[in-house]
Amino acid sequence: MAWTERQRKMLAEIGIRLWVPTPVPLPAAAGPGADGIAAPVREAIAPLPQQHGASQPAGRAPLPSAAAAAPLALDPARVIDVDTLDADALAARAAVCTACALCTGRSHAVFASGNLQADWMVVGDAPDADDDAAGAPFAGRGGQLLDNMLAALRLSRGPATRTRHVYVAPAVKCRPPAGRVPEPSEVERCRPYLARQVGLVQPRLIIAMGRVAAQSLVGSAEPAARLRGRVHRFEGVPVIVTYSPAHLLRHPQDKAAAWDDLCLALEVVGTADPASIEAT
Ligand code: SF4
């Protein structure tokens, strides 16, 4: 595999050691068919069914910045009906949402970063303290790791011109107190926002980074380790589950597995060999 110098540097930054001469592993019983494409990948790249609530965004607006929210009173009876909102209105609605208890402890509702025209969408768990302060997802050390991983694939959530764009959003928009994991009811309550974001972006692929992201998109409470290595679907869009950047910072031995997941994602969107990506 002919890795470019740039890709070697990027992979070194995220802890991937290229001296391991193994090809991109695919799930068990996922050997290539006569066309050379692994079965789960062939399934994933088949024409997608119509996405729920998805309309082709004409003249997509630039991403809104999350607005600071004043202290709010919890209103769990509030109905979240966002199926017709555009991106700006959706972010504004989340900023004042009081539909679950997480609204009472947030500084900002963390909505998204990246580009609405992206083919790739990354969904994280819930905002941490850095994200809550910045009003943007993956704002801290985990975000730096994520950016390095994306850069190794020539993907960017920034204003890149020669790299492909990524849209990044948390599954749950408000920071849980004391770093606790969101309750399943909170994940469920917040899902309409995420579903509408998927409908607006219409990505070709979603990477679910972490257990809460997978719980929202795949509907399983199993840990990411048990859901990774295969292709799931959310409203017709292929979903690859992998570890969260926060997990990878705590458990760097899992970075190689995360890289395998990204390589599977590349195959799903049609780039079979990450080394074939032209470096800038
Ligand atoms: S976490 Fe989601 S559902 Fe709960 S208050 Fe925030 S935006 Fe609303």
CSV table of C-alpha atoms and ligand atoms in Angstrom, one decimal:
chain,number,residue,atom,x,y,z
A,1,MET,CA,0.0,0.0,0.0
A,2,ALA,CA,1.6,3.2,-1.1
A,3,TRP,CA,1.0,5.7,1.6
A,4,THR,CA,2.0,9.3,1.0
A,5,GLU,CA,4.2,11.1,3.4
A,6,ARG,CA,1.3,13.4,4.5
A,7,GLN,CA,-0.9,10.4,5.3
A,8,ARG,CA,1.9,8.8,7.2
A,9,LYS,CA,2.3,11.9,9.4
A,10,MET,CA,-1.5,12.1,9.9
A,11,LEU,CA,-1.7,8.5,10.9
A,12,ALA,CA,1.3,8.8,13.2
A,13,GLU,CA,-0.5,11.7,15.0
A,14,ILE,CA,-3.5,9.5,15.8
A,15,GLY,CA,-1.3,6.6,16.9
A,16,ILE,CA,-1.7,4.3,13.9
A,17,ARG,CA,1.5,2.3,13.2
A,18,LEU,CA,1.9,1.7,9.5
A,19,TRP,CA,4.5,-1.0,9.8
A,20,VAL,CA,1.6,-3.5,10.4
A,21,PRO,CA,1.3,-5.0,6.8
A,22,THR,CA,-2.3,-6.0,7.1
A,23,PRO,CA,-5.0,-5.1,4.6
A,24,VAL,CA,-8.1,-3.2,5.7
A,25,PRO,CA,-10.0,-5.8,7.7
A,26,LEU,CA,-13.7,-6.2,7.1
A,27,PRO,CA,-16.3,-8.0,9.2
A,28,ALA,CA,-16.3,-11.8,9.5
A,29,ALA,CA,-17.7,-13.5,6.5
A,30,ALA,CA,-17.3,-10.3,4.6
A,31,GLY,CA,-15.0,-11.6,1.9
A,32,PRO,CA,-15.0,-10.0,-1.5
A,33,GLY,CA,-17.3,-11.3,-4.2
A,34,ALA,CA,-16.7,-11.7,-7.8
A,35,ASP,CA,-16.7,-7.9,-8.2
A,36,GLY,CA,-14.1,-7.5,-5.4
A,37,ILE,CA,-16.4,-5.8,-3.1
A,38,ALA,CA,-17.2,-7.1,0.4
A,39,ALA,CA,-20.8,-8.2,0.9
A,40,PRO,CA,-21.7,-5.6,3.7
A,41,VAL,CA,-20.1,-2.9,1.6
A,42,ARG,CA,-22.0,-3.9,-1.5
A,43,GLU,CA,-25.2,-3.8,0.5
A,44,ALA,CA,-24.3,-0.4,1.9
A,45,ILE,CA,-23.5,1.2,-1.4
A,46,ALA,CA,-26.8,0.0,-3.0
A,47,PRO,CA,-29.2,2.8,-3.9
A,48,LEU,CA,-30.6,4.4,-0.8
A,49,PRO,CA,-34.3,4.5,-0.1
A,50,GLN,CA,-36.1,7.8,0.3
A,51,GLN,CA,-35.0,9.5,3.5
A,52,HIS,CA,-37.7,10.5,6.0
A,53,GLY,CA,-38.2,14.2,6.1
A,54,ALA,CA,-35.4,14.8,3.6
A,55,SER,CA,-35.8,17.4,1.0
A,56,GLN,CA,-33.0,18.5,-1.3
A,57,PRO,CA,-31.7,21.7,0.4
A,58,ALA,CA,-31.7,24.4,-2.2
A,59,GLY,CA,-29.2,27.2,-1.5
A,60,ARG,CA,-28.2,25.6,1.8
A,61,ALA,CA,-27.5,28.2,4.4
A,62,PRO,CA,-24.2,28.5,6.2
A,63,LEU,CA,-24.2,26.8,9.6
A,64,PRO,CA,-25.7,28.9,12.3
A,65,SER,CA,-23.8,29.4,15.5
A,66,ALA,CA,-25.4,28.1,18.7
A,67,ALA,CA,-26.9,30.9,20.7
A,68,ALA,CA,-26.4,31.2,24.4
A,69,ALA,CA,-29.5,30.2,26.4
A,70,ALA,CA,-30.6,31.9,29.5
A,71,PRO,CA,-31.5,29.6,32.5
A,72,LEU,CA,-34.7,27.8,31.5
A,73,ALA,CA,-37.5,26.0,33.2
A,74,LEU,CA,-37.9,22.3,32.3
A,75,ASP,CA,-40.9,21.6,30.2
A,76,PRO,CA,-40.9,17.8,29.6
A,77,ALA,CA,-44.3,17.9,28.0
A,78,ARG,CA,-43.0,20.0,25.2
A,79,VAL,CA,-43.5,18.4,21.8
A,80,ILE,CA,-40.4,18.5,19.6
A,81,ASP,CA,-41.8,19.0,16.1
A,82,VAL,CA,-39.0,20.1,13.9
A,83,ASP,CA,-39.6,18.2,10.7
A,84,THR,CA,-40.1,21.3,8.6
A,85,LEU,CA,-37.5,23.6,10.1
A,86,ASP,CA,-34.4,24.7,8.1
A,87,ALA,CA,-30.9,24.6,9.7
A,88,ASP,CA,-31.1,28.1,11.2
A,89,ALA,CA,-34.5,27.6,12.7
A,90,LEU,CA,-33.5,24.1,13.9
A,91,ALA,CA,-30.5,25.5,15.8
A,92,ALA,CA,-32.5,28.4,17.2
A,93,ARG,CA,-35.2,25.9,18.4
A,94,ALA,CA,-32.5,23.7,20.1
A,95,ALA,CA,-31.0,26.8,21.8
A,96,VAL,CA,-34.2,27.4,23.7
A,97,CYS,CA,-35.4,23.8,24.0
A,98,THR,CA,-36.7,22.8,27.5
A,99,ALA,CA,-37.9,19.3,26.6
A,100,CYS,CA,-35.6,17.4,29.0
A,101,ALA,CA,-33.7,18.1,32.2
A,102,LEU,CA,-30.4,18.7,30.4
A,103,CYS,CA,-31.6,22.2,29.5
A,104,THR,CA,-31.2,23.4,33.1
A,105,GLY,CA,-27.4,22.9,33.2
A,106,ARG,CA,-26.2,24.0,29.8
A,107,SER,CA,-24.4,27.2,28.8
A,108,HIS,CA,-25.0,26.6,25.2
A,109,ALA,CA,-27.0,24.0,23.2
A,110,VAL,CA,-24.4,22.5,21.0
A,111,PHE,CA,-25.8,22.1,17.5
A,112,ALA,CA,-23.2,21.4,14.8
A,113,SER,CA,-20.1,22.4,13.0
A,114,GLY,CA,-19.0,21.7,9.5
A,115,ASN,CA,-20.8,22.0,6.1
A,116,LEU,CA,-24.4,21.3,5.3
A,117,GLN,CA,-23.4,20.0,1.9
A,118,ALA,CA,-21.1,17.3,3.3
A,119,ASP,CA,-21.2,13.7,2.1
A,120,TRP,CA,-19.9,12.6,5.5
A,121,MET,CA,-21.6,13.2,8.8
A,122,VAL,CA,-20.0,12.5,12.2
A,123,VAL,CA,-22.3,12.1,15.2
A,124,GLY,CA,-20.8,12.4,18.7
A,125,ASP,CA,-22.3,11.6,22.1
A,126,ALA,CA,-23.2,14.6,24.2
A,127,PRO,CA,-21.3,17.9,24.7
A,128,ASP,CA,-18.5,17.9,27.3
A,129,ALA,CA,-17.4,21.0,29.3
A,130,ASP,CA,-15.3,22.3,26.4
A,131,ASP,CA,-18.1,21.9,23.9
A,132,ASP,CA,-20.6,23.5,26.3
A,133,ALA,CA,-18.4,26.5,26.8
A,134,ALA,CA,-17.6,26.9,23.1
A,135,GLY,CA,-21.1,26.1,21.8
A,136,ALA,CA,-19.5,23.7,19.3
A,137,PRO,CA,-19.0,20.0,19.2
A,138,PHE,CA,-15.6,18.4,19.7
A,139,ALA,CA,-14.1,21.6,20.9
A,140,GLY,CA,-11.4,20.1,23.2
A,141,ARG,CA,-8.7,17.5,22.9
A,142,GLY,CA,-11.1,14.9,21.5
A,143,GLY,CA,-11.8,17.3,18.7
A,144,GLN,CA,-8.1,17.6,17.9
A,145,LEU,CA,-7.9,13.8,17.6
A,146,LEU,CA,-11.0,13.8,15.5
A,147,ASP,CA,-9.6,16.4,13.2
A,148,ASN,CA,-6.4,14.4,12.8
A,149,MET,CA,-8.3,11.3,12.0
A,150,LEU,CA,-10.4,13.1,9.4
A,151,ALA,CA,-7.4,14.8,7.9
A,152,ALA,CA,-5.8,11.4,7.3
A,153,LEU,CA,-8.8,10.7,5.1
A,154,ARG,CA,-8.6,14.2,3.5
A,155,LEU,CA,-11.8,15.2,5.3
A,156,SER,CA,-12.4,18.4,7.1
A,157,ARG,CA,-15.1,20.1,9.1
A,158,GLY,CA,-13.4,23.4,8.5
A,159,PRO,CA,-13.5,25.8,5.5
A,160,ALA,CA,-11.3,23.5,3.4
A,161,THR,CA,-11.2,23.8,-0.3
A,162,ARG,CA,-9.3,20.8,-1.5
A,163,THR,CA,-10.5,18.4,1.2
A,164,ARG,CA,-14.0,16.9,1.5
A,165,HIS,CA,-16.4,18.3,4.0
A,166,VAL,CA,-17.8,16.8,7.1
A,167,TYR,CA,-20.8,17.8,9.1
A,168,VAL,CA,-20.4,17.1,12.8
A,169,ALA,CA,-23.3,17.1,15.4
A,170,PRO,CA,-23.8,15.6,18.8
A,171,ALA,CA,-26.6,13.1,19.4
A,172,VAL,CA,-27.7,15.1,22.5
A,173,LYS,CA,-27.5,18.8,22.3
A,174,CYS,CA,-27.1,19.8,25.9
A,175,ARG,CA,-24.3,18.9,28.3
A,176,PRO,CA,-25.2,16.4,31.0
A,177,PRO,CA,-24.2,17.5,34.5
A,178,ALA,CA,-20.9,16.3,36.0
A,179,GLY,CA,-20.0,14.4,32.9
A,180,ARG,CA,-22.7,11.8,33.4
A,181,VAL,CA,-24.0,9.7,30.4
A,182,PRO,CA,-27.3,10.9,29.1
A,183,GLU,CA,-30.3,8.9,30.1
A,184,PRO,CA,-32.0,6.8,27.4
A,185,SER,CA,-35.0,9.0,27.8
A,186,GLU,CA,-32.9,12.1,27.1
A,187,VAL,CA,-31.3,10.5,24.0
A,188,GLU,CA,-34.8,9.7,22.8
A,189,ARG,CA,-36.1,13.2,23.6
A,190,CYS,CA,-33.3,14.8,21.6
A,191,ARG,CA,-33.5,12.5,18.6
A,192,PRO,CA,-35.8,14.7,16.5
A,193,TYR,CA,-33.1,17.3,16.2
A,194,LEU,CA,-30.6,14.8,15.0
A,195,ALA,CA,-33.1,13.2,12.6
A,196,ARG,CA,-33.8,16.6,11.1
A,197,GLN,CA,-30.1,17.3,10.7
A,198,VAL,CA,-29.7,14.1,8.8
A,199,GLY,CA,-32.6,15.0,6.6
A,200,LEU,CA,-31.1,18.4,5.9
A,201,VAL,CA,-27.6,17.2,5.2
A,202,GLN,CA,-28.5,14.0,3.4
A,203,PRO,CA,-25.1,12.5,4.0
A,204,ARG,CA,-23.9,9.5,2.1
A,205,LEU,CA,-22.6,8.1,5.3
A,206,ILE,CA,-22.8,8.7,9.1
A,207,ILE,CA,-20.0,7.8,11.5
A,208,ALA,CA,-21.5,7.3,15.0
A,209,MET,CA,-18.7,8.0,17.5
A,210,GLY,CA,-19.6,6.5,20.9
A,211,ARG,CA,-22.3,4.7,22.6
A,212,VAL,CA,-24.8,7.5,22.9
A,213,ALA,CA,-24.4,8.4,19.2
A,214,ALA,CA,-25.0,4.7,18.3
A,215,GLN,CA,-27.9,4.5,20.7
A,216,SER,CA,-29.6,7.4,19.0
A,217,LEU,CA,-28.9,6.2,15.4
A,218,VAL,CA,-28.9,2.5,15.7
A,219,GLY,CA,-31.4,2.1,18.5
A,220,SER,CA,-29.1,-0.3,20.5
A,221,ALA,CA,-27.8,0.3,24.0
A,222,GLU,CA,-24.9,-2.0,23.4
A,223,PRO,CA,-21.4,-0.5,23.7
A,224,ALA,CA,-19.7,0.7,20.5
A,225,ALA,CA,-17.3,-2.2,20.7
A,226,ARG,CA,-20.1,-4.6,19.9
A,227,LEU,CA,-21.7,-2.5,17.2
A,228,ARG,CA,-18.6,-1.6,15.2
A,229,GLY,CA,-17.3,-3.5,12.2
A,230,ARG,CA,-20.6,-3.6,10.3
A,231,VAL,CA,-22.9,-1.4,8.4
A,232,HIS,CA,-26.1,-0.2,10.2
A,233,ARG,CA,-28.8,2.2,8.8
A,234,PHE,CA,-30.5,5.3,10.0
A,235,GLU,CA,-33.4,6.3,7.9
A,236,GLY,CA,-31.7,4.7,4.9
A,237,VAL,CA,-28.3,6.2,5.4
A,238,PRO,CA,-25.4,3.8,6.1
A,239,VAL,CA,-24.0,4.1,9.7
A,240,ILE,CA,-20.6,3.0,10.9
A,241,VAL,CA,-20.2,2.8,14.6
A,242,THR,CA,-16.8,3.4,16.2
A,243,TYR,CA,-15.2,4.6,19.4
A,244,SER,CA,-15.6,8.2,20.6
A,245,PRO,CA,-12.5,10.4,20.6
A,246,ALA,CA,-12.8,10.7,24.4
A,247,HIS,CA,-12.6,6.9,24.6
A,248,LEU,CA,-9.6,6.8,22.3
A,249,LEU,CA,-7.8,9.3,24.4
A,250,ARG,CA,-8.3,7.1,27.4
A,251,HIS,CA,-7.7,3.8,25.5
A,252,PRO,CA,-5.2,4.5,22.8
A,253,GLN,CA,-4.8,0.8,22.1
A,254,ASP,CA,-8.2,1.1,20.4
A,255,LYS,CA,-7.0,3.6,17.8
A,256,ALA,CA,-6.1,0.9,15.3
A,257,ALA,CA,-9.7,-0.5,15.5
A,258,ALA,CA,-11.1,3.0,15.0
A,259,TRP,CA,-8.9,3.4,11.9
A,260,ASP,CA,-10.3,0.1,10.6
A,261,ASP,CA,-13.8,1.5,11.1
A,262,LEU,CA,-12.8,4.6,9.1
A,263,CYS,CA,-11.5,2.4,6.3
A,264,LEU,CA,-14.8,0.5,6.3
A,265,ALA,CA,-16.5,3.9,6.0
A,266,LEU,CA,-14.3,4.8,3.0
A,267,GLU,CA,-15.3,1.6,1.3
A,268,VAL,CA,-19.0,2.3,1.9
A,269,VAL,CA,-18.7,5.7,0.3
A,270,GLY,CA,-16.8,4.3,-2.6
A,271,THR,CA,-13.1,4.9,-2.0
A,272,ALA,CA,-11.8,1.4,-1.6
A,273,ASP,CA,-8.2,2.3,-0.8
A,274,PRO,CA,-7.4,5.2,1.6
A,275,ALA,CA,-3.9,5.3,0.2
A,276,SER,CA,-5.4,6.2,-3.1
A,277,ILE,CA,-6.5,9.5,-1.8
A,278,GLU,CA,-4.4,12.3,-3.3
A,279,ALA,CA,-2.6,14.3,-0.7
A,280,THR,CA,-2.7,18.1,-0.8
B,1,SF4,S1,-30.8,17.7,25.3
B,1,SF4,FE1,-32.1,18.0,23.4
B,1,SF4,S2,-34.2,17.5,24.1
B,1,SF4,FE2,-32.9,17.9,26.0
B,1,SF4,S3,-33.2,20.2,26.4
B,1,SF4,FE3,-31.3,19.9,25.1
B,1,SF4,S4,-32.0,20.2,23.0
B,1,SF4,FE4,-33.9,19.8,24.2
